[in-house]
CSV table of C-alpha atoms in Angstrom, one decimal:
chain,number,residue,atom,x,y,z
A,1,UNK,CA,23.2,9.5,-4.6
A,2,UNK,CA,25.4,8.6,-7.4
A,3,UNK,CA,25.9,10.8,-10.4
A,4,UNK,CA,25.6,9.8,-14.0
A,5,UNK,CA,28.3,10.9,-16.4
A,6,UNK,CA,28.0,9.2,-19.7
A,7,UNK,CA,29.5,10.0,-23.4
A,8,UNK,CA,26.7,11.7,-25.6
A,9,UNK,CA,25.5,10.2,-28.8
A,10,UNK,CA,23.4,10.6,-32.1
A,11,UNK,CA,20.0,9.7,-31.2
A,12,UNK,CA,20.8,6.2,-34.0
A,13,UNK,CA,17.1,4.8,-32.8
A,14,UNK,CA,15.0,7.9,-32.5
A,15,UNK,CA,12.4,7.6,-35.4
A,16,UNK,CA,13.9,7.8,-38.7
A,17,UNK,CA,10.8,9.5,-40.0
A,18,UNK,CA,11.3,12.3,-37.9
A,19,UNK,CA,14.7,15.1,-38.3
A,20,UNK,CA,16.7,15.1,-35.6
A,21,UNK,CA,18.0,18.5,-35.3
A,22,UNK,CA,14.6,19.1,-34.4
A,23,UNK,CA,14.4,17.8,-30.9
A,24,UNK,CA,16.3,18.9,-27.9
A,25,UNK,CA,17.9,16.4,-26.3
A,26,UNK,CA,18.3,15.3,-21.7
A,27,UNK,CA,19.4,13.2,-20.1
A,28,UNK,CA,19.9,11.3,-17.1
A,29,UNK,CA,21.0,13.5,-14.1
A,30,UNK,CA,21.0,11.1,-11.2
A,31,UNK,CA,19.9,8.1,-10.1
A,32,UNK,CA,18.6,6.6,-6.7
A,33,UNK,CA,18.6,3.7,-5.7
A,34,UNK,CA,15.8,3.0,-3.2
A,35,UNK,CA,16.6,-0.2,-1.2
A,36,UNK,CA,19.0,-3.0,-1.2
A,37,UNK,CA,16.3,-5.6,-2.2
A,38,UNK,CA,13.7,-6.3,-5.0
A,39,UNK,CA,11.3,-4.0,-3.5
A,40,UNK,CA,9.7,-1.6,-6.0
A,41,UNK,CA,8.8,2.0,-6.6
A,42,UNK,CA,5.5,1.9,-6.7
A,43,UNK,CA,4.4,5.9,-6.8
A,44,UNK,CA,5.8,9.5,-6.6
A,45,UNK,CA,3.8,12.1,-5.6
A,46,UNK,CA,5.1,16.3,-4.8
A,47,UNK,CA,4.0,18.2,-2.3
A,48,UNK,CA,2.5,21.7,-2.8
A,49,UNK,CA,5.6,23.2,-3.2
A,50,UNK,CA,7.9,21.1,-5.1
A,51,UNK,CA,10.2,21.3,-2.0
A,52,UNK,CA,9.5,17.2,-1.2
A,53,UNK,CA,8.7,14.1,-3.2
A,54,UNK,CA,7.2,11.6,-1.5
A,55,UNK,CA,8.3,8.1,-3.2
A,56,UNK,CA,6.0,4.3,-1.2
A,57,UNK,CA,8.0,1.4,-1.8
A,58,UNK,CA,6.6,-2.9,-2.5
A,59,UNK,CA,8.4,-3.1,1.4
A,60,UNK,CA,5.5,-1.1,3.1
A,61,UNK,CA,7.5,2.2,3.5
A,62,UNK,CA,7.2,6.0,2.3
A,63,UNK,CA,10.4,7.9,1.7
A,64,UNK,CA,10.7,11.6,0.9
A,65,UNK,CA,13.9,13.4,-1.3
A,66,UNK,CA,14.3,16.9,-2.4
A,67,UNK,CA,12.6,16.8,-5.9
A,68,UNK,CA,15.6,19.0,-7.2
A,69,UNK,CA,18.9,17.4,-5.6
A,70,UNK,CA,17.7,14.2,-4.6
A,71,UNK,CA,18.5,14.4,-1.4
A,72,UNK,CA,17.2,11.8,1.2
A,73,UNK,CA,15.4,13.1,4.2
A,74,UNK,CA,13.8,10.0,6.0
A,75,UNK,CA,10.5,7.4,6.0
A,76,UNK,CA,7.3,7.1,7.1
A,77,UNK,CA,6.8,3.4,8.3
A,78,UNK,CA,3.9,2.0,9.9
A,79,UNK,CA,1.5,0.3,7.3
A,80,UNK,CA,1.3,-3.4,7.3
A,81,UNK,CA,0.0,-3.8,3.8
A,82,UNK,CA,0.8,-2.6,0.2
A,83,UNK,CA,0.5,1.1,-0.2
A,84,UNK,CA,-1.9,1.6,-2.7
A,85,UNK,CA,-1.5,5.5,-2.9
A,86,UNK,CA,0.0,8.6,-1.8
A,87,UNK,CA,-0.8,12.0,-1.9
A,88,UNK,CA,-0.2,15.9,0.1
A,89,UNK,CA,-3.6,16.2,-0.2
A,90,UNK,CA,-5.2,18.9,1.9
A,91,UNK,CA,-3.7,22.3,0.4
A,92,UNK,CA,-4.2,23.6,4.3
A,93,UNK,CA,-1.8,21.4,5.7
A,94,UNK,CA,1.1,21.3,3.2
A,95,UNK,CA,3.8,19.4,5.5
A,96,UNK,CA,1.0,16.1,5.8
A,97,UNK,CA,1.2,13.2,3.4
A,98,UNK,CA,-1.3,10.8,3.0
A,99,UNK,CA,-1.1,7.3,2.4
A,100,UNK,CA,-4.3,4.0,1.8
A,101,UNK,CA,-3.0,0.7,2.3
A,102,UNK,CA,-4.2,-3.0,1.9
A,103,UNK,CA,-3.9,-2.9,5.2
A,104,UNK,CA,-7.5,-1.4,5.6
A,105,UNK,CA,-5.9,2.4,6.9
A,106,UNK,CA,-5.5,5.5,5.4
A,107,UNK,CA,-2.7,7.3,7.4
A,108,UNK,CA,-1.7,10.9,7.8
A,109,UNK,CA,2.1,11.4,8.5
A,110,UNK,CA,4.0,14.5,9.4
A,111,UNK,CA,6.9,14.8,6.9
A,112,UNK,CA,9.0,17.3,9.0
A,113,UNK,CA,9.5,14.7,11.6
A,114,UNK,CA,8.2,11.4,9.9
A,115,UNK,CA,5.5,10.2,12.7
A,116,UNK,CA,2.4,9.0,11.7
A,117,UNK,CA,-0.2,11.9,13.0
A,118,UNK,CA,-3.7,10.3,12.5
A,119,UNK,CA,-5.1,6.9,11.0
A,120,UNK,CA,-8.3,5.8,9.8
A,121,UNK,CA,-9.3,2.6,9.5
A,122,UNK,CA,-12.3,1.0,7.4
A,123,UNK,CA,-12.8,-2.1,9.3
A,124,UNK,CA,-11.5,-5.6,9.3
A,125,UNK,CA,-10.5,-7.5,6.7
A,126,UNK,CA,-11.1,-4.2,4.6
A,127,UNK,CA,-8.6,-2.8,1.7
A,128,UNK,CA,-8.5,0.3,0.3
A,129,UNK,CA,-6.8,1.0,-3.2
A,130,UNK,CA,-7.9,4.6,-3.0
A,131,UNK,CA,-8.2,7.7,-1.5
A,132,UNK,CA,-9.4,11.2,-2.2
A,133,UNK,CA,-10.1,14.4,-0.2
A,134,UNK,CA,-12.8,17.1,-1.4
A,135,UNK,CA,-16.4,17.8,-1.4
A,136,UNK,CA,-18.2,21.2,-1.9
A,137,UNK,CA,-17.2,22.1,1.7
A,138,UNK,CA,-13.6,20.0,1.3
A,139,UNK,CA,-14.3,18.0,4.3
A,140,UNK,CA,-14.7,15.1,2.5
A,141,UNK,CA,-12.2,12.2,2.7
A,142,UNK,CA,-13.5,9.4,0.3
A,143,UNK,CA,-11.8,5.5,0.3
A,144,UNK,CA,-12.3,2.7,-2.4
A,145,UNK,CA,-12.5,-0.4,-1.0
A,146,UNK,CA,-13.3,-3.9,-2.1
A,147,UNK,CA,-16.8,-3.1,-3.5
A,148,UNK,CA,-17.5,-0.2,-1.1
A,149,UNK,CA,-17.0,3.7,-1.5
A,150,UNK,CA,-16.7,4.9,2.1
A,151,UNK,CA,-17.0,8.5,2.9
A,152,UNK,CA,-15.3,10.6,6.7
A,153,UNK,CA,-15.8,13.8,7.9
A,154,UNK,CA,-11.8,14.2,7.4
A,155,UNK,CA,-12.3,16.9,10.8
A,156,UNK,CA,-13.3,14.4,13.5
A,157,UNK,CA,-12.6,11.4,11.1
A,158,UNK,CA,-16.5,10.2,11.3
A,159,UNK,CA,-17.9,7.7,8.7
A,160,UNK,CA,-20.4,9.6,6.7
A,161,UNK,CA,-21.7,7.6,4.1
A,162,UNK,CA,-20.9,3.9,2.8
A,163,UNK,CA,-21.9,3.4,-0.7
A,164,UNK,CA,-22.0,-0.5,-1.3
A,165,UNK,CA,-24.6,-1.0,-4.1
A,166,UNK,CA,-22.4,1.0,-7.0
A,167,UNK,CA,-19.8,-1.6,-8.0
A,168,UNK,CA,-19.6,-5.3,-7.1
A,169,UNK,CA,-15.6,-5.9,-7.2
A,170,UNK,CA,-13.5,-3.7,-5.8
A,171,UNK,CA,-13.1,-0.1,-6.1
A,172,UNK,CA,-9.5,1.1,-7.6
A,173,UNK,CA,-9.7,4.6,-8.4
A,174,UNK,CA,-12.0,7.5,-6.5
A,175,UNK,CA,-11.2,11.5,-7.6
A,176,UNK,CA,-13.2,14.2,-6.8
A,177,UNK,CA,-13.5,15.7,-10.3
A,178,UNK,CA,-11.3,19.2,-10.9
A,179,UNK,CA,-13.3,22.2,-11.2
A,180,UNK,CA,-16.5,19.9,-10.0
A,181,UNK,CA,-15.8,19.3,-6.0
A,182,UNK,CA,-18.8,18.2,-5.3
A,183,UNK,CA,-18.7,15.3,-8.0
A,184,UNK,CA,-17.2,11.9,-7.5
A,185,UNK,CA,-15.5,9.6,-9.8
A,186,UNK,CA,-15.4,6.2,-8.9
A,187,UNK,CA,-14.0,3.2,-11.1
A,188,UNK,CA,-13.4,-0.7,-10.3
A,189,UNK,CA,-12.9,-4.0,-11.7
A,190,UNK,CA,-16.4,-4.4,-12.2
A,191,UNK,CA,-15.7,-2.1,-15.5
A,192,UNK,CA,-17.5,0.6,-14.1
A,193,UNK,CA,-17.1,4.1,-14.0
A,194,UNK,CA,-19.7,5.7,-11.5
A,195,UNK,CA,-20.1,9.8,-11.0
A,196,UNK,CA,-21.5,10.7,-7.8
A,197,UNK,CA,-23.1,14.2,-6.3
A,198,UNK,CA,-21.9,14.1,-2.8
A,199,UNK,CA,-24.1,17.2,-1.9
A,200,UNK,CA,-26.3,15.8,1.0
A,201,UNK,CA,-27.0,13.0,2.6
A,202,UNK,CA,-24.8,10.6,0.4
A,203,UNK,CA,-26.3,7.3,-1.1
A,204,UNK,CA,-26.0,5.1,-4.1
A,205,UNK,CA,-29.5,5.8,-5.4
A,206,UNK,CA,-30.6,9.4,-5.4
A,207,UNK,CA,-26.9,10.8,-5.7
A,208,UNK,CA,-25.4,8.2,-8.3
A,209,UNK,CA,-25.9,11.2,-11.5
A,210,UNK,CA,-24.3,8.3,-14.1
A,211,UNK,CA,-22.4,5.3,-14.7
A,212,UNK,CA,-19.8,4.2,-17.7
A,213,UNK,CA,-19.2,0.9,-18.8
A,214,UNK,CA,-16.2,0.5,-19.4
A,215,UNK,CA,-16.6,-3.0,-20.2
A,216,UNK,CA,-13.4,-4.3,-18.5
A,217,UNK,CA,-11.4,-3.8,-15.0
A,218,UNK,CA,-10.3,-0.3,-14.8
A,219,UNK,CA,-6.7,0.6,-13.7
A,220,UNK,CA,-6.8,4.6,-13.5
A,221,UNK,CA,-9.0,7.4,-14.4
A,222,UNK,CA,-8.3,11.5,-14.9
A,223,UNK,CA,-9.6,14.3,-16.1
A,224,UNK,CA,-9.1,16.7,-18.9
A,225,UNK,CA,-10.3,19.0,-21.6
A,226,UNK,CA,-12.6,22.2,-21.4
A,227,UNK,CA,-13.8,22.5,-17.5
A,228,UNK,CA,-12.3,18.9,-17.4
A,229,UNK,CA,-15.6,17.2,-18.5
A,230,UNK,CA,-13.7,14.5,-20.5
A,231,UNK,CA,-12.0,11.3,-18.8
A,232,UNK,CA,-9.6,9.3,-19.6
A,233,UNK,CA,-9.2,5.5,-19.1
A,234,UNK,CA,-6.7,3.0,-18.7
A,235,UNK,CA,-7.6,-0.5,-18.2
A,236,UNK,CA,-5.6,-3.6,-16.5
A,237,UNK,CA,-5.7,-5.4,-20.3
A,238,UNK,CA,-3.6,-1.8,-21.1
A,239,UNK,CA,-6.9,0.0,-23.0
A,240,UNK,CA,-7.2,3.1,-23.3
A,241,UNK,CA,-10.7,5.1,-23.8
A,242,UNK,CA,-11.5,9.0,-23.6
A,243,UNK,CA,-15.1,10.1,-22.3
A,244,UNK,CA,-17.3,12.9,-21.8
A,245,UNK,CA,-18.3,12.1,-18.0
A,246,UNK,CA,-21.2,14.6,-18.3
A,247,UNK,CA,-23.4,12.3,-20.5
A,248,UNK,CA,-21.6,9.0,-20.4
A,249,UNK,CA,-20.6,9.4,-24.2
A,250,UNK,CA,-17.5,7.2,-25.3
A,251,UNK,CA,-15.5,9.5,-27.4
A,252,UNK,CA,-12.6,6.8,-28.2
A,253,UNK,CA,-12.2,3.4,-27.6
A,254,UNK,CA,-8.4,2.7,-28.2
A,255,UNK,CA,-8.2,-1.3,-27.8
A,256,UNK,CA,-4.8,-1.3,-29.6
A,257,UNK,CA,-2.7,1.5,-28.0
A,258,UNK,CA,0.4,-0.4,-26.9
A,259,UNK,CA,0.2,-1.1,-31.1
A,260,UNK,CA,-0.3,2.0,-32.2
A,261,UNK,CA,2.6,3.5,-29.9
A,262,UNK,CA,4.9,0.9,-30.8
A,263,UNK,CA,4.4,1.8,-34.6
A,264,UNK,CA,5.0,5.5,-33.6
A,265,UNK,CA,8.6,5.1,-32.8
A,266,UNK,CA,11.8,2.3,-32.9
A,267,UNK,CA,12.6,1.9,-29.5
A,268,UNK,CA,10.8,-1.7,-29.1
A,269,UNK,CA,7.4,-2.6,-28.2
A,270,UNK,CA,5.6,-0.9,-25.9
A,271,UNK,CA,5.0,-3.2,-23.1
A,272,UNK,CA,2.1,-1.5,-21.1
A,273,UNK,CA,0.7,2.1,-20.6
A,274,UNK,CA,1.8,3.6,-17.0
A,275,UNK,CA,-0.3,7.2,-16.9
A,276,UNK,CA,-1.9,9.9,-18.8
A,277,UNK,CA,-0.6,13.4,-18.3
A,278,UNK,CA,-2.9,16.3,-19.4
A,279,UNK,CA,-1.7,20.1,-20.0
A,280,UNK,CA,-4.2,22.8,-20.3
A,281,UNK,CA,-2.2,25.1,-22.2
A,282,UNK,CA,-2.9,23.7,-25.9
A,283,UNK,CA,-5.2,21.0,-24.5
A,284,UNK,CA,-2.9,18.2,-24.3
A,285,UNK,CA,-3.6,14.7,-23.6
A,286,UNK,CA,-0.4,12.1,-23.4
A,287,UNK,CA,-0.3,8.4,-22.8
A,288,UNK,CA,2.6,6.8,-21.3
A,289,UNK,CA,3.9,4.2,-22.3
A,290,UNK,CA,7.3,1.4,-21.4
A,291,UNK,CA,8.6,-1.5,-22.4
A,292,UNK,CA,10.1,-4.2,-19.9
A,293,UNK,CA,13.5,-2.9,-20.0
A,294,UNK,CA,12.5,0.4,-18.9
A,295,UNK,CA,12.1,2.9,-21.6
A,296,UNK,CA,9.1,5.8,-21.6
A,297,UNK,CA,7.8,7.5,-23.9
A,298,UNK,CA,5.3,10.4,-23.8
A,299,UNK,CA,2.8,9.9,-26.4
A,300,UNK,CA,0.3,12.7,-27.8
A,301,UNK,CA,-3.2,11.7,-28.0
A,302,UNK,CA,-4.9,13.4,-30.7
A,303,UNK,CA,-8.8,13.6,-29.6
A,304,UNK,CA,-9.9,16.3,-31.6
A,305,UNK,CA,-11.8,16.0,-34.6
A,306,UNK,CA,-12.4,12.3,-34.0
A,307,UNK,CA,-8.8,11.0,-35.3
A,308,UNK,CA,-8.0,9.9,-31.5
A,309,UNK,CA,-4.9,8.9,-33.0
A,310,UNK,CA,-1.5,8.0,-30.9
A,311,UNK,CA,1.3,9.8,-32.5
A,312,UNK,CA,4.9,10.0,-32.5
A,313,UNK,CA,6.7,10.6,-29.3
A,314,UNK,CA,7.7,14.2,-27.5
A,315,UNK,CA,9.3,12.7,-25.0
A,316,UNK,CA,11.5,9.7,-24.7
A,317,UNK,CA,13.4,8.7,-21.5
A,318,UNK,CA,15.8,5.6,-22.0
A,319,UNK,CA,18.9,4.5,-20.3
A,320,UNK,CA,17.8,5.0,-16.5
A,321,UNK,CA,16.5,1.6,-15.8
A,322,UNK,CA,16.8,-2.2,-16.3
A,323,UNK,CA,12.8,-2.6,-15.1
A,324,UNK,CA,9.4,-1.6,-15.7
A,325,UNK,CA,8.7,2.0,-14.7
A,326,UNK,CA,5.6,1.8,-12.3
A,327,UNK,CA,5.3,5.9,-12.1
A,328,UNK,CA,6.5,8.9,-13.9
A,329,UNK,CA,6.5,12.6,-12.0
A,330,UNK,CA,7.0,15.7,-14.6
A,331,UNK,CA,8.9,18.7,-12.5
A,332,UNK,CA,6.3,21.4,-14.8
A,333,UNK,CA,3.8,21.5,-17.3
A,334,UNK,CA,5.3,20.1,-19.9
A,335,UNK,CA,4.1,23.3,-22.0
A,336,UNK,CA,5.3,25.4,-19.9
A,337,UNK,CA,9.2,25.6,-19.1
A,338,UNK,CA,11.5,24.8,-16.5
A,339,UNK,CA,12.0,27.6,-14.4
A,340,UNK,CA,10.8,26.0,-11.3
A,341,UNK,CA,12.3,22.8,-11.5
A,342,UNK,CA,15.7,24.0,-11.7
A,343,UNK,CA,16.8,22.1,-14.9
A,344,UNK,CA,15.2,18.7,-13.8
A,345,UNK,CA,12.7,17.8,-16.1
A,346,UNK,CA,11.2,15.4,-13.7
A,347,UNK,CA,11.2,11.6,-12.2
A,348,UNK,CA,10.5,8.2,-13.0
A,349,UNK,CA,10.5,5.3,-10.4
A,350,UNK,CA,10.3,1.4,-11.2
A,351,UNK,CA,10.1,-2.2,-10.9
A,352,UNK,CA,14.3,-2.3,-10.0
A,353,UNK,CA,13.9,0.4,-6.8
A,354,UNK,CA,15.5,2.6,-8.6
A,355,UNK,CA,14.7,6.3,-8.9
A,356,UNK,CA,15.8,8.4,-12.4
A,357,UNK,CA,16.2,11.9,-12.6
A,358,UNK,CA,15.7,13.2,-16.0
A,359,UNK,CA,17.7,16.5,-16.8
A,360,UNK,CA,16.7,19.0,-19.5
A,361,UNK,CA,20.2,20.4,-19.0
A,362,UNK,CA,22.2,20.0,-22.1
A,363,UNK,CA,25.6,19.6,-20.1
A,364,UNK,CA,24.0,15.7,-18.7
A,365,UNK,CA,22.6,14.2,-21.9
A,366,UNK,CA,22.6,10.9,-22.4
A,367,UNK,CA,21.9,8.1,-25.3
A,368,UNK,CA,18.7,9.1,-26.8
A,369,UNK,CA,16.5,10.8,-24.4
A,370,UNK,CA,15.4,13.8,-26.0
A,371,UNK,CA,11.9,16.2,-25.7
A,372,UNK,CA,10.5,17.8,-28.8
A,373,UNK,CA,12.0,21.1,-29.4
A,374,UNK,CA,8.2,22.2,-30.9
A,375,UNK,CA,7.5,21.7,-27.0
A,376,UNK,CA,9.9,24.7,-25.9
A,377,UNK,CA,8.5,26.4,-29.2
A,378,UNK,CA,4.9,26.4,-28.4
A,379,UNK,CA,5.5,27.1,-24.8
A,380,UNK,CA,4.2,30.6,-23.4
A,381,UNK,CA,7.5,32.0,-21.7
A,382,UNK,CA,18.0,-4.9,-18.7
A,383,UNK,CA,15.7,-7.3,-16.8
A,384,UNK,CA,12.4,-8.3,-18.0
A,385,UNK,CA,9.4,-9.4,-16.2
A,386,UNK,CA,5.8,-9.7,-16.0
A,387,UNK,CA,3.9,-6.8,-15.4
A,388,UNK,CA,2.5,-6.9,-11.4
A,389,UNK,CA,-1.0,-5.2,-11.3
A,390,UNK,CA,-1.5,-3.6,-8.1
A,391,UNK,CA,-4.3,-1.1,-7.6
């Protein structure tokens, strides 16, 4: 791992509207270079407790660092497809990581010595694009697949339930909904959003409780607000709409995002939206958003009182990479200081392998990444290309 020394600078392209003094300024701790190849970063995901990141790459493999020094500790290979997601899942077994593939499995792997543990497949010719673990019980494992929502007893890794009436293109996102286990989110191509009580005997008719449209295919879905009854949307056409899942009720429809963030600040157009990040502590909501030669930007969503306005950057990351930034992994709350993360603000991996390690240590900053110093205030202690969609 190669560390980045670079001369600081005046932030000359932050937004001219807003002062400068007023921020407080990162930069670019390290950077990673994943592979040797074109492969991608596709998505970065902790475990429990912050001691491993695990990082799936375009070449089929899973590799896991120290979140704090970057230090590499080894892979998980053995999928044959594009992994589609990644998570430490289960809270009782910390040291497993789980991985969905197009290759029809979701695998369990044992990140102390890298061997795959368990795998379960949902048939041939089958993809899944999405898992989720959870239930009222938490014995639940749930898998999109291409129009299907399957459901295991994660125990003895028994089907359960296939749901295959819901959604007739294929199934992208499934979340058991926070504070709501027994609750199922489900979202597709189709447009749909569908919200399932998987109490019982599951089944599309008596436990679908309602279904959003959308109106176009849907990339990714979370949760936020009160009791996290409100979801968020982003679509493949780079949409973004906020809902109240609990009566289906649209509460912004934000066709023109990428336009509205681009406005919001001078570092170039913003190319597509990669994520939404939610804090509790002030209730809120940010959409992420990059341009081609690899810039973020953390942009506040303001859904109160109806404005559902995108405003002016608290967070910029530039200068880490020469590609599209696939996924971005914040070391804390954003609210809520950096104590744990040792002065690593957090990670961002892309579309050029590499992996950037964003420092909110004021002895690595670099040309103009900055956070909002109202943050720390508030807080209670180049290559271009076309976007690839994958699920």
């Amino acid at each position: 791992m190669e560390s980045i020394d670079m001369d600081v600078e005046e932030p000359v392209n932050a937004d001219s509207s807003v002062d400068s003094s007023s921020f407080k300024r990162f930069g670019l701790k390290n950077a990673i270079q994943t592979n040797f190849g074109d492969d991608y970063v596709f998505h970065i995901a902790p475990n429990g407790d912050w001691t491993q990141m695990a990082v799936s790459l375009s070449s089929n493999v899973v590799k896991l660092y120290s979140p704090v020094t970057g230090q590499y500790y080894g892979e998980c290979r053995g999928h044959i497809g594009t992994i589609n997601q990644i998570s430490f899942a289960v809270p009782s077994t910390p040291h497993v990581l789980h991985s969905c593939s197009s290759d029809g499995t979701i695998r369990s792997w044992d990140v102390r010595n890298f061997q795959q543990v368990s795998s379960i497949s949902a048939g041939p010719s089958q993809e899944i694009f999405s898992f989720a673990y959870g239930g009222s019980s938490m014995n639940l494992l749930a898998a999109g697949c291409k129009s299907q929502i399957l459901f295991w007893d994660w125990r003895n890794r028994k089907q359960v339930a296939c749901l295959e009436d819901s959604h007739v293109e294929d199934v992208t996102q499934v979340h058991f909904i926070p504070g709501h286990q027994a609750k199922l989110a489900s979202a597709s191509v189709d447009g749909l959003v569908c919200i399932f009580d998987t109490n019982g005997d599951i089944d599309d008719d008596e436990h679908m409780d309602s279904v959003i449209n959308v109106g176009t295919s849907v990339g990714k879905i979370g949760f936020f607000g009160e009791k996290y009854r409100k979801l968020w949307c982003l679509t493949h056409i780079e949409t973004l709409s906020l809902w109240d899942w609990t009566d289906g009720r649209n509460e912004a429809d934000i066709t023109d995002a990428r336009t509205l963030a681009s406005n919001s600040w001078t570092m170039g157009h913003v190319d597509y939206l990669v994520d939404c990040h939610y804090s509790s502590e002030g209730d809120r909501l940010w959409v992420l958003g990059g341009t081609n030669d690899g810039t973020v930007g953390y942009f506040p969503v303001d859904h109160h009182k109806g404005k559902n306005a995108i405003e002016s950057p608290d967070v910029v990351l530039e200068g880490g990479h020469i590609g599209i930034v696939r996924s971005v992994l914040p070391m804390t709350n954003i609210l809520g200081g950096f104590s744990r993360s040792q002065g690593v603000f957090g990670w961002t991996g892309g579309e050029d392998g590499r992996l950037c390690c964003w420092s909110s240590d004021d002895s690595c900053e670099t040309n103009r990444s900055w956070i909002s110093s109202t943050l720390v205030i508030k807080s209670p202690g180049g290559r271009r290309k076309h976007r690839h969609h994958p699920y």
